CSV table of C-alpha atoms in Angstrom, one decimal:
chain,number,residue,atom,x,y,z
A,14,MET,CA,135.1,67.3,75.4
A,15,ALA,CA,132.0,65.0,74.8
A,16,LYS,CA,128.7,65.6,76.7
A,17,LEU,CA,126.7,62.4,77.7
A,18,HIS,CA,122.7,62.6,78.9
A,19,TYR,CA,121.5,60.1,81.5
A,20,LYS,CA,118.0,59.8,83.1
A,21,ILE,CA,117.5,58.6,86.7
A,22,VAL,CA,114.6,56.2,87.6
A,23,ASP,CA,113.9,54.4,90.7
A,24,VAL,CA,112.7,51.4,90.3
A,25,PHE,CA,111.1,48.9,91.9
A,26,THR,CA,108.7,51.8,93.3
A,27,ASP,CA,106.1,53.6,92.7
A,28,ARG,CA,107.3,56.9,94.1
A,29,ALA,CA,110.7,59.2,95.1
A,30,PHE,CA,113.5,57.9,97.1
A,31,GLY,CA,112.7,54.5,97.1
A,32,GLY,CA,113.5,51.1,95.4
A,33,ASN,CA,116.9,50.6,93.4
A,34,PRO,CA,118.3,54.3,91.8
A,35,LEU,CA,119.7,53.8,87.9
A,36,ALA,CA,121.2,55.7,85.7
A,37,VAL,CA,120.2,55.1,82.6
A,38,PHE,CA,122.6,57.3,79.1
A,39,THR,CA,120.0,56.4,76.3
A,40,ASP,CA,122.9,56.8,73.5
A,41,GLY,CA,125.7,54.6,74.6
A,42,ARG,CA,127.6,54.5,70.6
A,43,GLY,CA,131.4,56.0,70.4
A,44,ILE,CA,131.8,55.0,74.4
A,45,SER,CA,134.2,52.7,75.3
A,46,GLY,CA,133.6,49.8,77.8
A,47,GLU,CA,136.6,51.1,79.9
A,48,THR,CA,135.1,54.4,80.1
A,49,MET,CA,131.4,52.8,80.8
A,50,GLN,CA,132.7,51.0,83.7
A,51,ALA,CA,134.5,54.4,85.1
A,52,ILE,CA,131.1,56.3,84.6
A,53,ALA,CA,129.4,53.6,86.8
A,54,LYS,CA,132.0,53.8,89.0
A,55,GLU,CA,131.7,58.0,89.7
A,56,LEU,CA,128.0,57.3,89.7
A,57,ASN,CA,128.3,54.8,92.3
A,58,LEU,CA,124.6,53.2,91.8
A,59,SER,CA,123.9,49.9,92.5
A,60,GLU,CA,123.9,49.8,88.6
A,61,THR,CA,123.8,52.5,85.4
A,62,THR,CA,123.1,51.1,81.9
A,63,PHE,CA,124.4,52.1,78.4
A,64,VAL,CA,122.0,51.6,74.8
A,65,LEU,CA,123.4,50.9,71.9
A,66,PRO,CA,121.3,49.9,68.9
A,67,PRO,CA,120.9,45.8,68.7
A,68,GLU,CA,123.3,43.6,67.1
A,69,SER,CA,120.7,41.6,65.8
A,70,SER,CA,117.2,43.0,63.9
A,71,GLU,CA,115.3,40.5,65.8
A,72,ASN,CA,115.8,42.5,69.4
A,73,THR,CA,115.3,46.4,70.1
A,74,TYR,CA,118.2,47.4,71.8
A,75,ARG,CA,121.2,46.6,73.3
A,76,VAL,CA,122.1,47.1,76.6
A,77,ARG,CA,125.4,47.0,79.0
A,78,ILE,CA,124.9,47.1,82.8
A,79,PHE,CA,127.7,48.1,84.9
A,80,THR,CA,127.7,48.0,88.6
A,81,PRO,CA,130.7,50.1,90.3
A,82,GLY,CA,132.9,47.4,90.2
A,83,VAL,CA,131.7,45.0,87.0
A,84,GLU,CA,130.0,44.6,83.5
A,85,MET,CA,126.9,42.4,84.4
A,86,PRO,CA,125.8,39.7,82.3
A,87,MET,CA,121.8,40.3,83.0
A,88,ALA,CA,120.6,42.4,86.3
A,89,GLY,CA,117.1,42.8,86.9
A,90,HIS,CA,116.3,46.3,87.9
A,91,PRO,CA,118.7,47.7,85.4
A,92,THR,CA,116.7,46.0,82.5
A,93,VAL,CA,113.5,47.1,84.2
A,94,GLY,CA,114.0,50.6,84.9
A,95,THR,CA,115.7,51.2,81.3
A,96,SER,CA,112.9,49.9,79.7
A,97,PHE,CA,110.9,52.4,81.6
A,98,VAL,CA,113.0,55.1,80.5
A,99,LEU,CA,112.9,54.5,77.0
A,100,ALA,CA,109.2,53.9,76.6
A,101,ARG,CA,109.0,57.7,78.2
A,102,GLU,CA,111.9,59.2,75.4
A,103,LYS,CA,109.8,57.9,72.9
A,104,MET,CA,112.6,55.4,71.6
A,105,ILE,CA,110.0,52.5,71.5
A,106,GLU,CA,106.3,53.0,70.1
A,107,LEU,CA,103.5,51.8,72.8
A,108,THR,CA,101.2,48.9,70.6
A,109,GLY,CA,97.9,49.3,73.0
A,110,ASP,CA,98.0,48.1,76.9
A,111,GLU,CA,101.2,45.8,76.1
A,112,THR,CA,104.2,46.1,74.3
A,113,VAL,CA,107.0,43.4,74.3
A,114,ILE,CA,110.9,44.3,73.5
A,115,ARG,CA,113.6,42.6,73.3
A,116,LEU,CA,116.8,43.8,75.0
A,117,GLU,CA,120.1,42.4,73.9
A,118,GLU,CA,122.3,41.7,77.2
A,119,ILE,CA,125.4,38.6,77.6
A,120,VAL,CA,123.0,36.0,78.7
A,121,GLY,CA,121.2,36.8,75.2
A,122,PRO,CA,117.8,38.4,74.2
A,123,ILE,CA,115.9,39.6,77.1
A,124,PRO,CA,111.5,39.4,76.8
A,125,VAL,CA,110.5,42.6,78.5
A,126,THR,CA,106.8,43.1,78.3
A,127,LEU,CA,105.5,47.0,79.4
A,128,ARG,CA,101.8,47.6,80.3
A,129,SER,CA,100.6,51.1,79.8
A,130,LYS,CA,97.5,52.8,80.9
A,131,ASN,CA,96.9,55.8,78.4
A,132,GLY,CA,99.9,55.8,76.7
A,133,VAL,CA,102.0,56.0,80.2
A,134,VAL,CA,104.1,52.6,81.2
A,135,ASN,CA,103.0,51.3,84.6
A,136,PHE,CA,104.7,48.3,85.4
A,137,ALA,CA,107.9,46.3,83.0
A,138,GLU,CA,108.4,42.6,83.8
A,139,MET,CA,111.4,40.7,82.1
A,140,ARG,CA,111.5,37.5,81.4
A,141,GLN,CA,114.7,36.2,82.9
A,142,PRO,CA,116.9,32.5,82.2
A,143,LEU,CA,115.3,28.8,83.4
A,144,PRO,CA,117.1,28.3,86.4
A,145,THR,CA,120.0,26.4,87.6
A,146,PHE,CA,120.3,25.0,91.3
A,147,GLY,CA,123.9,24.1,92.9
A,148,PRO,CA,126.0,24.0,94.1
A,149,ARG,CA,125.1,24.2,98.2
A,150,ILE,CA,127.1,25.5,100.9
A,151,THR,CA,127.0,23.2,104.0
A,152,ASP,CA,129.2,25.5,106.6
A,153,ARG,CA,126.6,26.7,107.8
A,154,GLU,CA,128.5,28.4,110.9
A,155,ALA,CA,130.9,30.1,108.3
A,156,ILE,CA,127.5,31.6,106.8
A,157,ALA,CA,126.5,33.0,110.2
A,158,ARG,CA,129.7,34.6,110.8
A,159,THR,CA,129.6,36.0,107.0
A,160,LEU,CA,126.1,37.6,108.6
A,161,SER,CA,127.2,38.3,112.1
A,162,LEU,CA,124.2,35.8,113.3
A,163,GLU,CA,124.8,33.3,115.6
A,164,PRO,CA,124.0,29.5,113.3
A,165,SER,CA,120.4,29.3,115.0
A,166,ALA,CA,119.2,32.2,113.3
A,167,LEU,CA,119.3,30.2,109.8
A,168,ASP,CA,116.6,28.3,109.0
A,169,GLU,CA,118.1,24.6,108.9
A,170,ARG,CA,114.9,23.2,107.4
A,171,TYR,CA,116.0,24.7,103.8
A,172,PRO,CA,119.6,24.6,102.1
A,173,THR,CA,122.0,27.3,101.5
A,174,GLU,CA,122.4,27.1,98.2
A,175,VAL,CA,123.7,29.1,94.9
A,176,VAL,CA,120.7,29.3,92.5
A,177,SER,CA,121.1,31.4,89.5
A,178,CYS,CA,118.7,32.8,86.5
A,179,GLY,CA,122.0,34.6,84.6
A,180,VAL,CA,123.3,35.8,87.3
A,181,PRO,CA,124.4,33.1,90.4
A,182,PHE,CA,123.3,33.8,94.1
A,183,LEU,CA,124.0,32.2,97.1
A,184,PHE,CA,121.0,32.1,99.2
A,185,VAL,CA,120.6,32.1,102.7
A,186,PRO,CA,117.3,31.4,104.5
A,187,LEU,CA,116.7,33.0,108.1
A,188,LYS,CA,114.0,32.5,110.4
A,189,ASP,CA,112.6,35.9,111.5
A,190,LEU,CA,113.1,39.4,110.7
A,191,ALA,CA,114.4,40.1,114.2
A,192,ALA,CA,117.8,38.1,112.8
A,193,ILE,CA,117.6,39.7,109.1
A,194,ARG,CA,118.0,42.8,111.1
A,195,GLN,CA,120.7,42.4,112.8
A,196,ILE,CA,122.9,41.9,110.2
A,197,GLN,CA,126.5,42.7,109.7
A,198,PHE,CA,127.9,41.7,106.7
A,199,ARG,CA,131.8,40.7,107.2
A,200,ARG,CA,133.5,40.6,103.2
A,201,GLU,CA,136.6,38.7,105.0
A,202,VAL,CA,134.6,35.8,105.9
A,203,TRP,CA,132.8,35.7,102.6
A,204,GLU,CA,135.2,36.2,100.2
A,205,LYS,CA,137.1,33.4,102.1
A,206,LEU,CA,134.2,30.8,101.9
A,207,MET,CA,133.3,31.5,98.5
A,208,ALA,CA,136.7,31.9,96.8
A,209,GLY,CA,137.1,30.3,93.2
A,210,THR,CA,132.9,29.7,93.3
A,211,GLY,CA,132.5,33.1,91.1
A,212,VAL,CA,129.5,33.5,93.2
A,213,ASN,CA,129.6,37.2,94.2
A,214,GLY,CA,126.1,38.0,96.2
A,215,MET,CA,124.4,36.6,99.2
A,216,PHE,CA,120.6,36.9,98.9
A,217,VAL,CA,119.2,36.2,102.9
A,218,PHE,CA,115.5,36.0,103.5
A,219,THR,CA,112.7,35.3,105.9
A,220,GLN,CA,109.3,34.2,105.3
A,221,GLU,CA,108.3,37.2,107.9
A,222,THR,CA,107.1,39.9,106.2
A,223,GLU,CA,107.2,44.1,107.8
A,224,THR,CA,104.0,44.3,105.0
A,225,THR,CA,100.7,41.9,104.9
A,226,LYS,CA,101.2,42.0,101.1
A,227,GLY,CA,104.8,40.8,101.3
A,228,THR,CA,105.6,36.8,100.4
A,229,VAL,CA,109.0,37.1,101.6
A,230,HIS,CA,111.7,40.0,103.1
A,231,SER,CA,115.0,40.0,101.4
A,232,ARG,CA,118.2,41.5,102.2
A,233,MET,CA,121.6,41.4,99.4
A,234,PHE,CA,124.9,41.5,99.4
A,235,ALA,CA,127.7,41.9,97.1
A,236,PRO,CA,131.0,43.8,97.6
A,237,GLY,CA,132.7,42.1,94.7
A,238,MET,CA,130.7,44.1,92.6
A,239,GLY,CA,131.2,47.0,94.4
A,240,VAL,CA,127.6,46.8,95.6
A,241,GLN,CA,127.9,46.6,100.1
A,242,GLU,CA,124.0,45.9,100.1
A,243,ASP,CA,121.3,46.2,97.0
A,244,PRO,CA,117.9,47.4,97.8
A,245,ALA,CA,115.8,45.6,95.0
A,246,THR,CA,117.7,42.8,93.1
A,247,GLY,CA,116.1,41.7,89.9
A,248,GLY,CA,118.6,39.5,89.0
A,249,ALA,CA,118.4,37.6,92.2
A,250,SER,CA,114.8,37.3,92.4
A,251,GLY,CA,114.0,35.2,89.7
A,252,PRO,CA,116.0,32.8,91.6
A,253,LEU,CA,114.8,33.5,94.8
A,254,GLY,CA,111.3,32.5,93.0
A,255,SER,CA,112.5,29.2,91.8
A,256,TYR,CA,114.0,28.7,95.8
A,257,LEU,CA,111.3,29.0,97.1
A,258,VAL,CA,108.8,26.8,94.5
A,259,ARG,CA,111.5,24.0,94.5
A,260,TYR,CA,111.3,23.6,97.8
A,261,GLY,CA,107.8,24.2,99.0
A,262,LEU,CA,108.0,27.8,100.5
A,263,VAL,CA,105.1,29.1,98.6
A,264,GLU,CA,101.8,27.2,97.6
A,265,SER,CA,102.6,25.5,94.6
A,266,GLY,CA,100.7,25.3,91.5
A,267,PRO,CA,101.5,25.7,87.4
A,268,GLU,CA,101.6,30.0,88.4
A,269,VAL,CA,103.0,31.1,91.3
A,270,LYS,CA,102.7,35.2,92.0
A,271,ILE,CA,105.4,36.6,95.2
A,272,LEU,CA,105.9,39.7,96.1
A,273,SER,CA,109.9,40.2,97.7
A,274,GLU,CA,110.0,43.2,99.9
A,275,GLN,CA,113.8,44.6,100.0
A,276,GLY,CA,115.5,47.9,100.9
A,277,PHE,CA,113.2,48.4,104.2
A,278,GLU,CA,116.9,48.5,106.2
A,279,MET,CA,118.3,51.0,103.8
A,280,GLY,CA,115.3,53.4,103.9
A,281,ARG,CA,114.5,52.7,100.8
A,282,PRO,CA,111.5,50.1,100.3
A,283,SER,CA,111.5,47.7,97.4
A,284,PHE,CA,108.8,45.4,96.2
A,285,ILE,CA,109.5,43.2,93.8
A,286,HIS,CA,107.0,41.3,91.6
A,287,ILE,CA,107.6,37.2,90.6
A,288,ARG,CA,105.8,35.2,88.4
A,289,ILE,CA,107.0,31.4,88.7
A,290,GLN,CA,105.1,28.9,85.6
A,291,GLN,CA,105.3,25.2,86.0
A,292,GLN,CA,104.8,21.9,83.4
A,293,ASN,CA,105.0,18.8,85.3
A,294,SER,CA,106.3,20.0,88.1
A,295,GLU,CA,109.1,21.3,86.4
A,296,ILE,CA,109.7,25.4,86.6
A,297,SER,CA,109.1,26.1,82.8
A,298,GLY,CA,108.8,30.4,83.1
A,299,VAL,CA,110.1,32.9,85.7
A,300,TYR,CA,109.8,36.6,85.6
A,301,VAL,CA,110.4,39.2,87.6
A,302,GLY,CA,108.6,42.6,86.8
A,303,GLY,CA,107.5,46.5,88.9
A,304,GLU,CA,107.1,49.8,88.2
A,305,ALA,CA,109.6,52.9,88.2
A,306,PHE,CA,109.7,56.0,89.0
A,307,TYR,CA,111.4,58.6,86.9
A,308,MET,CA,113.7,61.2,89.0
A,309,GLY,CA,115.5,63.4,86.5
A,310,GLU,CA,118.4,64.1,84.1
A,311,GLY,CA,122.1,64.7,84.1
A,312,THR,CA,124.7,65.1,81.8
A,313,LEU,CA,128.6,64.3,82.1
A,314,GLU,CA,131.5,65.7,80.2
A,315,VAL,CA,133.8,63.0,78.9
A,316,ALA,CA,136.9,63.7,77.4
């Protein structure tokens, strides 16, 4: 029996039992992809990561990311959380107040900037691929049925559109918090609506927020990935920021800072920091970051 050790962190929060929990296996060598997927299903967290030696000497580590149902080409809270664990376990050397590492993921190398004070990392920010927009989904009645809402709950001023910074999500703007709180996600309607598109997640947001510091209030549903609802979705937050900038929901400028609050309906408040850079009115940089809280460790015995 092999003993496989892992760490657990709550990501996009500064306290225990908030944010999005993540299991990080700091030594994934010798574990097959099939076993990695089985472990992720066993732990049943939104995502589980496995750290491996990099395939290129230009990168720091290779990271494989699994939900309970699928391997992900890129994801936000696993990238941020794994970076925190690597620093805590002294698997990377901190170089002053800011340290940049590069993590190999399926979409390619992901730069991560670690900000630290007195040798302790207190913030991590990843750079995501530039966004792609489309297609738009125009069947607003079907979208509303998916959420068990009336079509009037959708904010008709803005499109329901697929946006991707490595992983595609369907973005659905709602008018207010009352609507977003009432959602009862209907998987059977969703699967019929999005059949054949390759889009597994619906990201719903409103500009009405729970907190005074929030820019938008968000929820994300991805049953096709084995995640009924996700308390903090970094991989969708880059596309979210890109959507907000593109359609003028936030004030435009060379650099736009956005704070997405998520997970409140699940009892796991999360705060995801988004930075969108623009050059000549085009998005030129997408960054997603936040804090993480170390929860503990464990061991699995696997034949």
